[in-house]
């Protein structure tokens, strides 16, 4: 089964896919993630809520793992 790929866009309609997140600086990615609520802000991890369902009980989250403000891994989880 093929998993769904997520794409993010900025106000100028530039598009980045989830697999292009690795290796980018967080400063470069913030314009793509402004539409999503930031749930957790930490020096090593940031969590953005991509989608809420069933009155906000279930949330699809993007976990971005950082080292020196550079993305080294990510996960999209319920």
PDB file of C-alpha atoms in Angstrom:
ATOM      1  CA  UNK A   1       0.000   0.000   0.000  1.00  0.00           C
ATOM      2  CA  UNK A   2       1.348   3.394  -0.952  1.00  0.00           C
ATOM      3  CA  UNK A   3       1.219   6.047   1.757  1.00  0.00           C
ATOM      4  CA  UNK A   4      -0.159   9.505   1.148  1.00  0.00           C
ATOM      5  CA  UNK A   5       2.406  12.236   0.518  1.00  0.00           C
ATOM      6  CA  UNK A   6       1.824  15.683   2.013  1.00  0.00           C
ATOM      7  CA  UNK A   7       2.615  18.971   0.311  1.00  0.00           C
ATOM      8  CA  UNK A   8       2.940  22.415   1.871  1.00  0.00           C
ATOM      9  CA  UNK A   9       2.647  25.791   0.155  1.00  0.00           C
ATOM     10  CA  UNK A  10       3.506  29.361   1.050  1.00  0.00           C
ATOM     11  CA  UNK A  11       1.664  32.599   0.247  1.00  0.00           C
ATOM     12  CA  UNK A  12       3.344  32.758  -3.196  1.00  0.00           C
ATOM     13  CA  UNK A  13       2.064  29.246  -3.997  1.00  0.00           C
ATOM     14  CA  UNK A  14       5.552  27.722  -3.914  1.00  0.00           C
ATOM     15  CA  UNK A  15       5.197  24.040  -3.050  1.00  0.00           C
ATOM     16  CA  UNK A  16       7.412  21.725  -1.005  1.00  0.00           C
ATOM     17  CA  UNK A  17       6.738  18.044  -0.362  1.00  0.00           C
ATOM     18  CA  UNK A  18       7.302  16.289   2.928  1.00  0.00           C
ATOM     19  CA  UNK A  19      10.372  14.436   1.676  1.00  0.00           C
ATOM     20  CA  UNK A  20      12.057  17.778   0.885  1.00  0.00           C
ATOM     21  CA  UNK A  21      11.949  18.847   4.559  1.00  0.00           C
ATOM     22  CA  UNK A  22      15.127  16.987   5.521  1.00  0.00           C
ATOM     23  CA  UNK A  23      18.227  19.160   5.344  1.00  0.00           C
ATOM     24  CA  UNK A  24      16.327  22.480   5.310  1.00  0.00           C
ATOM     25  CA  UNK A  25      16.763  25.205   7.897  1.00  0.00           C
ATOM     26  CA  UNK A  26      13.704  25.939  10.028  1.00  0.00           C
ATOM     27  CA  UNK A  27      13.852  29.606   8.964  1.00  0.00           C
ATOM     28  CA  UNK A  28      13.346  28.499   5.344  1.00  0.00           C
ATOM     29  CA  UNK A  29      10.383  26.272   6.247  1.00  0.00           C
ATOM     30  CA  UNK A  30       8.417  28.673   8.449  1.00  0.00           C
ATOM     31  CA  UNK A  31       6.722  30.341   5.474  1.00  0.00           C
ATOM     32  CA  UNK A  32       5.372  26.917   4.403  1.00  0.00           C
ATOM     33  CA  UNK A  33       4.029  26.099   7.863  1.00  0.00           C
ATOM     34  CA  UNK A  34       2.298  29.379   8.797  1.00  0.00           C
ATOM     35  CA  UNK A  35      -1.168  27.942   8.064  1.00  0.00           C
ATOM     36  CA  UNK A  36      -0.751  25.230  10.692  1.00  0.00           C
ATOM     37  CA  UNK A  37      -1.065  25.589  14.445  1.00  0.00           C
ATOM     38  CA  UNK A  38       2.194  25.099  16.343  1.00  0.00           C
ATOM     39  CA  UNK A  39       1.547  22.718  19.225  1.00  0.00           C
ATOM     40  CA  UNK A  40       5.053  22.256  20.588  1.00  0.00           C
ATOM     41  CA  UNK A  41       8.109  24.484  20.284  1.00  0.00           C
ATOM     42  CA  UNK A  42      11.384  23.014  21.497  1.00  0.00           C
ATOM     43  CA  UNK A  43      14.992  23.361  20.402  1.00  0.00           C
ATOM     44  CA  UNK A  44      15.062  19.736  19.174  1.00  0.00           C
ATOM     45  CA  UNK A  45      11.469  19.234  18.043  1.00  0.00           C
ATOM     46  CA  UNK A  46       8.522  21.171  16.668  1.00  0.00           C
ATOM     47  CA  UNK A  47       5.014  19.784  16.319  1.00  0.00           C
ATOM     48  CA  UNK A  48       2.490  21.276  13.910  1.00  0.00           C
ATOM     49  CA  UNK A  49      -1.171  20.252  13.713  1.00  0.00           C
ATOM     50  CA  UNK A  50      -1.996  19.495  10.084  1.00  0.00           C
ATOM     51  CA  UNK A  51      -5.605  18.438  10.506  1.00  0.00           C
ATOM     52  CA  UNK A  52      -8.198  18.170  13.276  1.00  0.00           C
ATOM     53  CA  UNK A  53     -11.207  15.895  13.196  1.00  0.00           C
ATOM     54  CA  UNK A  54     -14.086  14.894  15.456  1.00  0.00           C
ATOM     55  CA  UNK A  55     -14.234  18.202  17.359  1.00  0.00           C
ATOM     56  CA  UNK A  56     -10.461  18.416  17.704  1.00  0.00           C
ATOM     57  CA  UNK A  57     -10.082  15.090  19.511  1.00  0.00           C
ATOM     58  CA  UNK A  58      -8.143  13.424  16.693  1.00  0.00           C
ATOM     59  CA  UNK A  59      -5.235  15.362  15.235  1.00  0.00           C
ATOM     60  CA  UNK A  60      -2.853  14.674  12.393  1.00  0.00           C
ATOM     61  CA  UNK A  61       0.523  16.043  13.489  1.00  0.00           C
ATOM     62  CA  UNK A  62       3.783  16.831  11.761  1.00  0.00           C
ATOM     63  CA  UNK A  63       6.753  16.195  14.078  1.00  0.00           C
ATOM     64  CA  UNK A  64       9.918  17.919  12.886  1.00  0.00           C
ATOM     65  CA  UNK A  65      13.169  16.883  14.574  1.00  0.00           C
ATOM     66  CA  UNK A  66      15.991  19.438  14.542  1.00  0.00           C
ATOM     67  CA  UNK A  67      19.678  19.623  15.133  1.00  0.00           C
ATOM     68  CA  UNK A  68      21.108  23.150  15.188  1.00  0.00           C
ATOM     69  CA  UNK A  69      17.937  24.482  13.501  1.00  0.00           C
ATOM     70  CA  UNK A  70      18.278  22.009  10.591  1.00  0.00           C
ATOM     71  CA  UNK A  71      15.705  19.286   9.971  1.00  0.00           C
ATOM     72  CA  UNK A  72      17.218  15.820  10.223  1.00  0.00           C
ATOM     73  CA  UNK A  73      13.985  13.807  10.440  1.00  0.00           C
ATOM     74  CA  UNK A  74      10.214  14.176  10.450  1.00  0.00           C
ATOM     75  CA  UNK A  75       7.135  12.065  11.161  1.00  0.00           C
ATOM     76  CA  UNK A  76       3.452  12.473  10.370  1.00  0.00           C
ATOM     77  CA  UNK A  77       1.328  10.762  13.022  1.00  0.00           C
ATOM     78  CA  UNK A  78      -2.187  10.658  14.396  1.00  0.00           C
TER      79      UNK A  78
END
